[in-house]
PDB file of C-alpha atoms and ligand atoms in Angstrom:
ATOM      1  CA  MET P   1     -16.561  28.138  34.232  1.00 84.00           C
ATOM      2  CA  ARG P   2     -20.295  27.917  33.841  1.00 95.00           C
ATOM      3  CA  ARG P   3     -22.008  30.804  32.262  1.00 95.00           C
ATOM      4  CA  PRO P   4     -25.882  30.714  32.486  1.00 96.00           C
ATOM      5  CA  ILE P   5     -27.493  29.947  29.141  1.00 98.00           C
ATOM      6  CA  ILE P   6     -31.475  30.719  28.325  1.00 98.00           C
ATOM      7  CA  ALA P   7     -32.624  29.275  25.145  1.00 98.00           C
ATOM      8  CA  GLY P   8     -36.263  30.007  23.644  1.00 98.00           C
ATOM      9  CA  ASN P   9     -37.499  27.200  21.655  1.00 98.00           C
ATOM     10  CA  TRP P  10     -40.256  28.696  19.707  1.00 98.00           C
ATOM     11  CA  LYS P  11     -41.231  25.628  17.803  1.00 98.00           C
ATOM     12  CA  LEU P  12     -43.592  25.583  15.005  1.00 98.00           C
ATOM     13  CA  ASN P  13     -44.599  29.230  15.681  1.00 98.00           C
ATOM     14  CA  LYS P  14     -44.454  32.525  14.353  1.00 98.00           C
ATOM     15  CA  SER P  15     -43.840  33.844  10.510  1.00 98.00           C
ATOM     16  CA  ILE P  16     -40.885  35.383   9.409  1.00 98.00           C
ATOM     17  CA  ARG P  17     -42.486  39.105  10.266  1.00 98.00           C
ATOM     18  CA  GLU P  18     -43.662  37.974  13.628  1.00 98.00           C
ATOM     19  CA  ALA P  19     -40.399  36.549  14.426  1.00 98.00           C
ATOM     20  CA  ILE P  20     -38.697  39.572  13.168  1.00 98.00           C
ATOM     21  CA  ASP P  21     -40.814  41.778  15.497  1.00 98.00           C
ATOM     22  CA  THR P  22     -40.316  39.437  18.539  1.00 98.00           C
ATOM     23  CA  VAL P  23     -36.254  39.646  17.918  1.00 98.00           C
ATOM     24  CA  THR P  24     -36.847  43.307  17.602  1.00 98.00           C
ATOM     25  CA  LEU P  25     -38.609  43.757  21.073  1.00 98.00           C
ATOM     26  CA  LEU P  26     -36.040  41.312  22.499  1.00 98.00           C
ATOM     27  CA  LYS P  27     -33.177  43.081  20.899  1.00 97.00           C
ATOM     28  CA  ARG P  28     -34.153  46.263  23.108  1.00 96.00           C
ATOM     29  CA  GLN P  29     -35.397  44.572  26.204  1.00 96.00           C
ATOM     30  CA  LEU P  30     -32.024  42.368  26.543  1.00 96.00           C
ATOM     31  CA  ALA P  31     -29.681  45.352  25.389  1.00 93.00           C
ATOM     32  CA  ASP P  32     -27.930  45.705  28.764  1.00 90.00           C
ATOM     33  CA  VAL P  33     -28.229  41.939  29.801  1.00 91.00           C
ATOM     34  CA  GLN P  34     -24.588  40.518  29.887  1.00 90.00           C
ATOM     35  CA  ALA P  35     -24.105  37.912  32.350  1.00 93.00           C
ATOM     36  CA  VAL P  36     -26.407  35.408  30.505  1.00 96.00           C
ATOM     37  CA  ASP P  37     -26.020  33.791  27.053  1.00 97.00           C
ATOM     38  CA  ILE P  38     -29.002  34.130  25.221  1.00 98.00           C
ATOM     39  CA  VAL P  39     -30.381  31.922  22.346  1.00 98.00           C
ATOM     40  CA  VAL P  40     -33.999  31.897  20.370  1.00 98.00           C
ATOM     41  CA  CYS P  41     -34.719  29.159  18.210  1.00 98.00           C
ATOM     42  CA  PRO P  42     -37.201  29.969  15.255  1.00 98.00           C
ATOM     43  CA  VAL P  43     -38.616  27.957  12.643  1.00 98.00           C
ATOM     44  CA  TYR P  44     -35.721  27.185   9.917  1.00 98.00           C
ATOM     45  CA  THR P  45     -37.442  29.858   7.517  1.00 98.00           C
ATOM     46  CA  ALA P  46     -36.863  32.742   9.947  1.00 98.00           C
ATOM     47  CA  ILE P  47     -33.538  31.798  10.915  1.00 98.00           C
ATOM     48  CA  ALA P  48     -31.609  33.978   8.042  1.00 98.00           C
ATOM     49  CA  ASP P  49     -33.883  36.927   9.047  1.00 98.00           C
ATOM     50  CA  VAL P  50     -33.494  36.941  12.461  1.00 98.00           C
ATOM     51  CA  ALA P  51     -29.844  36.467  12.792  1.00 98.00           C
ATOM     52  CA  GLU P  52     -29.863  39.669  10.539  1.00 98.00           C
ATOM     53  CA  VAL P  53     -31.978  41.671  13.014  1.00 98.00           C
ATOM     54  CA  LEU P  54     -29.518  40.111  16.179  1.00 97.00           C
ATOM     55  CA  SER P  55     -26.450  40.445  14.088  1.00 96.00           C
ATOM     56  CA  GLU P  56     -24.974  43.530  16.158  1.00 91.00           C
ATOM     57  CA  THR P  57     -26.126  41.815  19.494  1.00 96.00           C
ATOM     58  CA  ALA P  58     -25.441  39.233  22.050  1.00 95.00           C
ATOM     59  CA  ILE P  59     -28.465  37.255  21.360  1.00 97.00           C
ATOM     60  CA  LYS P  60     -27.602  33.897  19.243  1.00 98.00           C
ATOM     61  CA  VAL P  61     -29.837  32.228  16.809  1.00 98.00           C
ATOM     62  CA  GLY P  62     -30.408  28.324  17.106  1.00 98.00           C
ATOM     63  CA  ALA P  63     -32.145  25.846  14.922  1.00 98.00           C
ATOM     64  CA  GLN P  64     -34.843  23.144  16.490  1.00 98.00           C
ATOM     65  CA  ASP P  65     -33.106  20.153  14.257  1.00 98.00           C
ATOM     66  CA  VAL P  66     -30.188  19.473  12.022  1.00 98.00           C
ATOM     67  CA  TYR P  67     -29.745  16.516   9.843  1.00 98.00           C
ATOM     68  CA  TRP P  68     -26.438  14.306   9.995  1.00 98.00           C
ATOM     69  CA  GLU P  69     -25.429  14.529   6.155  1.00 98.00           C
ATOM     70  CA  ASP P  70     -23.781  17.604   4.587  1.00 98.00           C
ATOM     71  CA  LYS P  71     -25.927  17.229   1.586  1.00 97.00           C
ATOM     72  CA  GLY P  72     -27.385  14.565  -0.840  1.00 98.00           C
ATOM     73  CA  ALA P  73     -30.319  13.141  -1.675  1.00 98.00           C
ATOM     74  CA  TYR P  74     -32.348  13.602   1.549  1.00 98.00           C
ATOM     75  CA  THR P  75     -35.555  15.363   0.506  1.00 98.00           C
ATOM     76  CA  GLY P  76     -36.876  17.732   3.425  1.00 97.00           C
ATOM     77  CA  GLU P  77     -33.647  17.856   5.558  1.00 98.00           C
ATOM     78  CA  VAL P  78     -31.486  20.660   6.508  1.00 98.00           C
ATOM     79  CA  SER P  79     -27.707  20.373   7.140  1.00 98.00           C
ATOM     80  CA  ALA P  80     -25.400  21.700   9.893  1.00 98.00           C
ATOM     81  CA  PRO P  81     -23.189  23.957   7.403  1.00 98.00           C
ATOM     82  CA  LEU P  82     -26.711  25.136   5.889  1.00 98.00           C
ATOM     83  CA  LEU P  83     -27.732  26.351   9.359  1.00 98.00           C
ATOM     84  CA  LYS P  84     -24.623  27.993  10.095  1.00 98.00           C
ATOM     85  CA  GLU P  85     -24.586  29.409   6.754  1.00 98.00           C
ATOM     86  CA  ALA P  86     -27.975  31.184   7.673  1.00 98.00           C
ATOM     87  CA  GLY P  87     -26.762  32.554  10.836  1.00 98.00           C
ATOM     88  CA  ALA P  88     -27.410  29.660  13.398  1.00 98.00           C
ATOM     89  CA  GLN P  89     -25.077  29.057  16.288  1.00 98.00           C
ATOM     90  CA  TYR P  90     -26.827  26.376  18.430  1.00 98.00           C
ATOM     91  CA  VAL P  91     -29.079  23.750  17.272  1.00 98.00           C
ATOM     92  CA  VAL P  92     -31.349  21.894  19.699  1.00 98.00           C
ATOM     93  CA  ILE P  93     -30.917  18.105  19.258  1.00 98.00           C
ATOM     94  CA  GLY P  94     -33.351  15.072  20.550  1.00 98.00           C
ATOM     95  CA  HIS P  95     -36.139  17.277  21.670  1.00 98.00           C
ATOM     96  CA  SER P  96     -38.788  15.048  23.340  1.00 97.00           C
ATOM     97  CA  GLU P  97     -41.103  16.432  20.606  1.00 97.00           C
ATOM     98  CA  ARG P  98     -38.916  14.869  18.079  1.00 97.00           C
ATOM     99  CA  ARG P  99     -38.558  12.005  19.852  1.00 96.00           C
ATOM    100  CA  GLN P 100     -42.277  10.930  20.068  1.00 95.00           C
ATOM    101  CA  PHE P 101     -43.401  12.305  16.998  1.00 96.00           C
ATOM    102  CA  PHE P 102     -40.505  12.033  14.330  1.00 97.00           C
ATOM    103  CA  HIS P 103     -38.840   8.512  15.480  1.00 94.00           C
ATOM    104  CA  GLU P 104     -35.517  10.416  16.928  1.00 96.00           C
ATOM    105  CA  THR P 105     -33.460   7.406  18.422  1.00 97.00           C
ATOM    106  CA  HIS P 106     -30.362   7.719  20.571  1.00 97.00           C
ATOM    107  CA  GLU P 107     -28.249   6.662  17.399  1.00 97.00           C
ATOM    108  CA  THR P 108     -29.571   9.789  15.336  1.00 98.00           C
ATOM    109  CA  VAL P 109     -29.352  11.909  18.188  1.00 98.00           C
ATOM    110  CA  ASN P 110     -25.438  11.185  18.245  1.00 98.00           C
ATOM    111  CA  LYS P 111     -25.210  11.601  14.594  1.00 98.00           C
ATOM    112  CA  LYS P 112     -26.708  14.734  14.650  1.00 98.00           C
ATOM    113  CA  THR P 113     -24.605  15.797  17.656  1.00 98.00           C
ATOM    114  CA  ARG P 114     -21.611  14.738  15.620  1.00 98.00           C
ATOM    115  CA  ALA P 115     -22.815  16.571  12.461  1.00 98.00           C
ATOM    116  CA  ALA P 116     -23.429  19.803  14.678  1.00 98.00           C
ATOM    117  CA  LEU P 117     -19.738  19.919  16.178  1.00 98.00           C
ATOM    118  CA  LYS P 118     -18.445  18.890  12.673  1.00 98.00           C
ATOM    119  CA  ALA P 119     -19.752  22.493  11.410  1.00 98.00           C
ATOM    120  CA  GLY P 120     -19.026  24.782  14.307  1.00 98.00           C
ATOM    121  CA  LEU P 121     -22.549  24.386  15.930  1.00 98.00           C
ATOM    122  CA  THR P 122     -22.856  24.492  19.707  1.00 98.00           C
ATOM    123  CA  PRO P 123     -25.770  21.299  20.227  1.00 98.00           C
ATOM    124  CA  ILE P 124     -28.152  21.456  22.923  1.00 98.00           C
ATOM    125  CA  VAL P 125     -29.159  17.972  23.647  1.00 98.00           C
ATOM    126  CA  CYS P 126     -32.099  17.195  25.267  1.00 98.00           C
ATOM    127  CA  VAL P 127     -32.789  14.379  27.575  1.00 98.00           C
ATOM    128  CA  GLY P 128     -35.789  13.427  29.911  1.00 98.00           C
ATOM    129  CA  GLU P 129     -38.191  11.004  31.128  1.00 97.00           C
ATOM    130  CA  LEU P 130     -42.001  10.584  30.607  1.00 96.00           C
ATOM    131  CA  LEU P 131     -44.395  10.638  33.666  1.00 94.00           C
ATOM    132  CA  SER P 132     -44.846   6.732  33.396  1.00 95.00           C
ATOM    133  CA  GLU P 133     -41.072   6.239  33.727  1.00 96.00           C
ATOM    134  CA  ARG P 134     -40.568   8.727  36.612  1.00 95.00           C
ATOM    135  CA  GLU P 135     -43.881   6.728  38.204  1.00 93.00           C
ATOM    136  CA  ALA P 136     -42.241   3.475  37.500  1.00 96.00           C
ATOM    137  CA  GLY P 137     -38.923   4.951  39.392  1.00 96.00           C
ATOM    138  CA  ARG P 138     -37.218   4.606  35.716  1.00 97.00           C
ATOM    139  CA  THR P 139     -36.078   8.269  35.912  1.00 97.00           C
ATOM    140  CA  PHE P 140     -32.286   7.627  36.101  1.00 98.00           C
ATOM    141  CA  GLY P 141     -32.230   4.543  33.755  1.00 98.00           C
ATOM    142  CA  VAL P 142     -34.227   6.432  31.346  1.00 98.00           C
ATOM    143  CA  VAL P 143     -31.943   9.513  31.403  1.00 98.00           C
ATOM    144  CA  GLY P 144     -28.497   7.532  31.845  1.00 98.00           C
ATOM    145  CA  GLU P 145     -29.556   5.393  28.430  1.00 98.00           C
ATOM    146  CA  GLN P 146     -30.065   8.593  26.454  1.00 98.00           C
ATOM    147  CA  LEU P 147     -26.838  10.138  27.694  1.00 98.00           C
ATOM    148  CA  LYS P 148     -24.936   6.810  27.025  1.00 97.00           C
ATOM    149  CA  GLY P 149     -26.631   6.717  23.424  1.00 98.00           C
ATOM    150  CA  GLY P 150     -26.525  10.286  22.337  1.00 98.00           C
ATOM    151  CA  LEU P 151     -23.063  10.906  23.492  1.00 98.00           C
ATOM    152  CA  ALA P 152     -21.595   7.772  22.809  1.00 98.00           C
ATOM    153  CA  GLY P 153     -17.805   8.226  21.040  1.00 97.00           C
ATOM    154  CA  PHE P 154     -17.392  11.801  22.063  1.00 98.00           C
ATOM    155  CA  THR P 155     -14.084  13.047  23.533  1.00 98.00           C
ATOM    156  CA  ALA P 156     -13.631  15.431  26.296  1.00 97.00           C
ATOM    157  CA  ASP P 157     -13.220  18.255  24.022  1.00 97.00           C
ATOM    158  CA  ASP P 158     -16.467  17.475  22.413  1.00 98.00           C
ATOM    159  CA  LEU P 159     -18.104  17.486  25.307  1.00 98.00           C
ATOM    160  CA  LYS P 160     -17.387  21.157  26.459  1.00 97.00           C
ATOM    161  CA  GLN P 161     -18.791  22.323  23.240  1.00 97.00           C
ATOM    162  CA  ILE P 162     -22.295  20.716  24.254  1.00 98.00           C
ATOM    163  CA  VAL P 163     -25.009  22.002  26.039  1.00 98.00           C
ATOM    164  CA  LEU P 164     -27.474  19.572  27.882  1.00 98.00           C
ATOM    165  CA  ALA P 165     -30.819  20.089  28.785  1.00 98.00           C
ATOM    166  CA  TYR P 166     -32.733  18.262  30.984  1.00 98.00           C
ATOM    167  CA  GLU P 167     -36.717  18.435  30.251  1.00 98.00           C
ATOM    168  CA  PRO P 168     -39.098  15.897  31.951  1.00 97.00           C
ATOM    169  CA  VAL P 169     -41.230  15.221  29.149  1.00 95.00           C
ATOM    170  CA  TRP P 170     -44.530  15.744  31.699  1.00 94.00           C
ATOM    171  CA  ALA P 171     -43.351  19.113  32.489  1.00 93.00           C
ATOM    172  CA  ILE P 172     -43.150  20.247  28.743  1.00 91.00           C
ATOM    173  CA  GLY P 173     -45.939  22.588  28.088  1.00 86.00           C
ATOM    174  CA  THR P 174     -47.984  21.216  30.742  1.00 88.00           C
ATOM    175  CA  GLY P 175     -47.556  24.063  33.293  1.00 84.00           C
ATOM    176  CA  LYS P 176     -46.131  21.576  35.868  1.00 86.00           C
ATOM    177  CA  VAL P 177     -42.723  22.466  36.610  1.00 85.00           C
ATOM    178  CA  ALA P 178     -40.673  20.375  38.370  1.00 89.00           C
ATOM    179  CA  THR P 179     -39.680  21.205  41.636  1.00 95.00           C
ATOM    180  CA  PRO P 180     -36.109  22.435  42.216  1.00 96.00           C
ATOM    181  CA  GLN P 181     -35.400  19.615  44.065  1.00 97.00           C
ATOM    182  CA  GLN P 182     -36.641  17.280  41.609  1.00 97.00           C
ATOM    183  CA  ALA P 183     -34.907  18.996  38.766  1.00 98.00           C
ATOM    184  CA  GLN P 184     -31.512  19.351  40.859  1.00 98.00           C
ATOM    185  CA  GLU P 185     -31.730  15.677  41.587  1.00 98.00           C
ATOM    186  CA  VAL P 186     -31.601  14.578  38.032  1.00 98.00           C
ATOM    187  CA  HIS P 187     -28.847  17.177  36.738  1.00 98.00           C
ATOM    188  CA  ALA P 188     -26.613  16.047  39.711  1.00 98.00           C
ATOM    189  CA  PHE P 189     -26.944  12.861  38.260  1.00 98.00           C
ATOM    190  CA  ILE P 190     -26.364  14.058  34.818  1.00 98.00           C
ATOM    191  CA  ARG P 191     -23.050  15.522  36.278  1.00 98.00           C
ATOM    192  CA  LYS P 192     -22.370  12.585  37.787  1.00 98.00           C
ATOM    193  CA  GLN P 193     -22.566  10.379  34.337  1.00 98.00           C
ATOM    194  CA  LEU P 194     -20.565  12.841  32.883  1.00 98.00           C
ATOM    195  CA  THR P 195     -17.560  12.664  35.553  1.00 98.00           C
ATOM    196  CA  GLU P 196     -17.812   8.849  35.095  1.00 97.00           C
ATOM    197  CA  GLY P 197     -17.654   9.121  31.239  1.00 96.00           C
ATOM    198  CA  TRP P 198     -15.137  12.016  30.939  1.00 97.00           C
ATOM    199  CA  GLY P 199     -13.691  13.056  34.316  1.00 97.00           C
ATOM    200  CA  ALA P 200     -14.275  15.942  37.000  1.00 97.00           C
ATOM    201  CA  GLU P 201     -12.957  18.593  34.577  1.00 97.00           C
ATOM    202  CA  VAL P 202     -15.514  18.320  31.768  1.00 97.00           C
ATOM    203  CA  ALA P 203     -18.414  17.394  34.393  1.00 98.00           C
ATOM    204  CA  GLN P 204     -17.813  20.734  35.594  1.00 97.00           C
ATOM    205  CA  ALA P 205     -17.419  22.365  32.474  1.00 97.00           C
ATOM    206  CA  VAL P 206     -20.758  21.236  30.623  1.00 98.00           C
ATOM    207  CA  ARG P 207     -24.013  23.330  31.122  1.00 98.00           C
ATOM    208  CA  ILE P 208     -27.123  21.802  32.014  1.00 98.00           C
ATOM    209  CA  GLN P 209     -30.144  23.410  31.401  1.00 98.00           C
ATOM    210  CA  TYR P 210     -33.349  22.509  32.819  1.00 98.00           C
ATOM    211  CA  GLY P 211     -36.630  22.654  30.401  1.00 97.00           C
ATOM    212  CA  GLY P 212     -40.530  22.423  31.440  1.00 96.00           C
ATOM    213  CA  SER P 213     -42.741  25.296  31.943  1.00 94.00           C
ATOM    214  CA  VAL P 214     -40.226  27.784  32.789  1.00 97.00           C
ATOM    215  CA  LYS P 215     -41.690  31.014  33.502  1.00 97.00           C
ATOM    216  CA  PRO P 216     -40.285  34.264  34.679  1.00 97.00           C
ATOM    217  CA  ASP P 217     -41.825  33.769  38.392  1.00 96.00           C
ATOM    218  CA  ASN P 218     -39.858  30.399  38.522  1.00 96.00           C
ATOM    219  CA  ILE P 219     -36.408  30.599  36.632  1.00 97.00           C
ATOM    220  CA  ALA P 220     -34.688  31.918  40.008  1.00 96.00           C
ATOM    221  CA  GLU P 221     -35.684  29.467  42.266  1.00 96.00           C
ATOM    222  CA  LEU P 222     -33.892  26.697  39.807  1.00 97.00           C
ATOM    223  CA  MET P 223     -31.008  28.921  38.734  1.00 96.00           C
ATOM    224  CA  ARG P 224     -30.363  28.477  42.384  1.00 96.00           C
ATOM    225  CA  GLU P 225     -29.788  25.281  42.705  1.00 96.00           C
ATOM    226  CA  PRO P 226     -26.047  24.216  42.112  1.00 96.00           C
ATOM    227  CA  ASP P 227     -26.420  22.048  39.138  1.00 97.00           C
ATOM    228  CA  ILE P 228     -29.094  24.264  36.974  1.00 97.00           C
ATOM    229  CA  ASP P 229     -26.906  26.688  34.478  1.00 97.00           C
ATOM    230  CA  GLY P 230     -29.900  27.777  32.613  1.00 97.00           C
ATOM    231  CA  ALA P 231     -33.203  27.107  30.838  1.00 98.00           C
ATOM    232  CA  LEU P 232     -34.499  25.814  27.736  1.00 98.00           C
ATOM    233  CA  VAL P 233     -38.099  27.407  27.419  1.00 98.00           C
ATOM    234  CA  GLY P 234     -41.059  26.816  24.989  1.00 97.00           C
ATOM    235  CA  GLY P 235     -44.170  28.689  25.622  1.00 97.00           C
ATOM    236  CA  ALA P 236     -42.947  31.622  27.445  1.00 98.00           C
ATOM    237  CA  SER P 237     -40.483  32.262  25.150  1.00 98.00           C
ATOM    238  CA  LEU P 238     -42.879  33.309  22.402  1.00 98.00           C
ATOM    239  CA  GLU P 239     -43.770  36.391  24.098  1.00 98.00           C
ATOM    240  CA  ALA P 240     -40.779  38.893  24.306  1.00 98.00           C
ATOM    241  CA  GLY P 241     -41.643  40.521  27.235  1.00 98.00           C
ATOM    242  CA  SER P 242     -41.885  37.339  29.275  1.00 98.00           C
ATOM    243  CA  PHE P 243     -38.979  35.750  27.652  1.00 98.00           C
ATOM    244  CA  ALA P 244     -36.601  38.979  28.489  1.00 98.00           C
ATOM    245  CA  ASP P 245     -37.979  38.614  32.119  1.00 97.00           C
ATOM    246  CA  ILE P 246     -36.988  35.196  32.401  1.00 98.00           C
ATOM    247  CA  VAL P 247     -33.441  35.962  31.253  1.00 97.00           C
ATOM    248  CA  LYS P 248     -33.352  38.948  33.628  1.00 96.00           C
ATOM    249  CA  ASN P 249     -34.704  36.762  36.474  1.00 95.00           C
ATOM    250  CA  ALA P 250     -32.092  34.039  35.742  1.00 94.00           C
ATOM    251  CA  VAL P 251     -29.162  36.147  36.973  1.00 88.00           C
ATOM    252  CA  VAL P 252     -29.248  34.948  40.514  1.00 77.00           C
ATOM    253  CA  VAL P 253     -26.167  33.228  40.246  1.00 71.00           C
ATOM    254  CA  GLY P 254     -23.257  34.420  38.325  1.00 68.00           C
ATOM    255  CA  VAL P 255     -20.635  32.142  36.476  1.00 69.00           C
ATOM    256  CA  ARG P 256     -19.606  29.027  38.342  1.00 72.00           C
TER     257      ARG P 256
HETATM  258  C1  PEP B 301     -39.775  22.932  25.450  1.00 86.00           C
HETATM  259  O1  PEP B 301     -40.482  22.950  24.601  1.00 86.00           O
HETATM  260  O2  PEP B 301     -38.345  22.440  25.395  1.00 86.00           O
HETATM  261  C2  PEP B 301     -40.635  23.393  26.648  1.00 86.00           C
HETATM  262  C3  PEP B 301     -39.433  23.231  27.959  1.00 86.00           C
HETATM  263  O3  PEP B 301     -41.588  23.691  26.417  1.00 86.00           O
HETATM  264  P1  PEP B 301     -42.309  24.831  27.838  1.00 86.00           P
HETATM  265  O4  PEP B 301     -41.527  25.502  28.438  1.00 86.00           O
HETATM  266  O5  PEP B 301     -43.788  25.329  27.106  1.00 86.00           O
HETATM  267  O6  PEP B 301     -42.783  23.601  28.788  1.00 86.00           O
END
């Protein structure tokens, strides 16, 4: 059974105060929504306060990255048990900005995902091709490699705890949303890869979000596609009203 899941990735935005104000509004605006899993991912420093504000609600908190070691001489890093302690239940792993600016590789995505699962966090593992890769006809090849490397060695039970996000890099923050057909084609490919790797039961259970310029007015048509189970939202998640509208407009299909 796949329950829709909408997550907001705030990236490097919002002070602690601003984050608290945003989720205080969200809490009110989304109080009645029950059919969708909702996650907000603030910067590390705001996680504990945001979790506190959301503690009596169904809205969960996620981190935007994690390190794979639990502790030690790794200056500047934050581990999965510490994120859990701060109140996070999800963590975004392998976002294209981390791959592009911070040298994230298939191997580091794999280690981080393993660490998240061990700590009881739900990883949201991102994949997606560059515009040049799409234009060269390499979309499936690139996404296939990202899945193979990022998910190598995981069991069927592990996979059932993971959320995947297909985020074509050319659609992130550009206002250029993939058409529902373009997105569905890759989501179906991802599910086929899951079927080949872990069997049909696992493939049918794993939720695959779409990410890339999702807005209140395009989420419904994306959600109508059979393999799109939700969205990872950047820019439009920063304002409580537009994120709440995305969540509400995502309820065009129930649990699949
Ligand atoms: C993202 O950062 O994951 C994202 C999809 O951003 P945007 O919604 O702004 O394109």
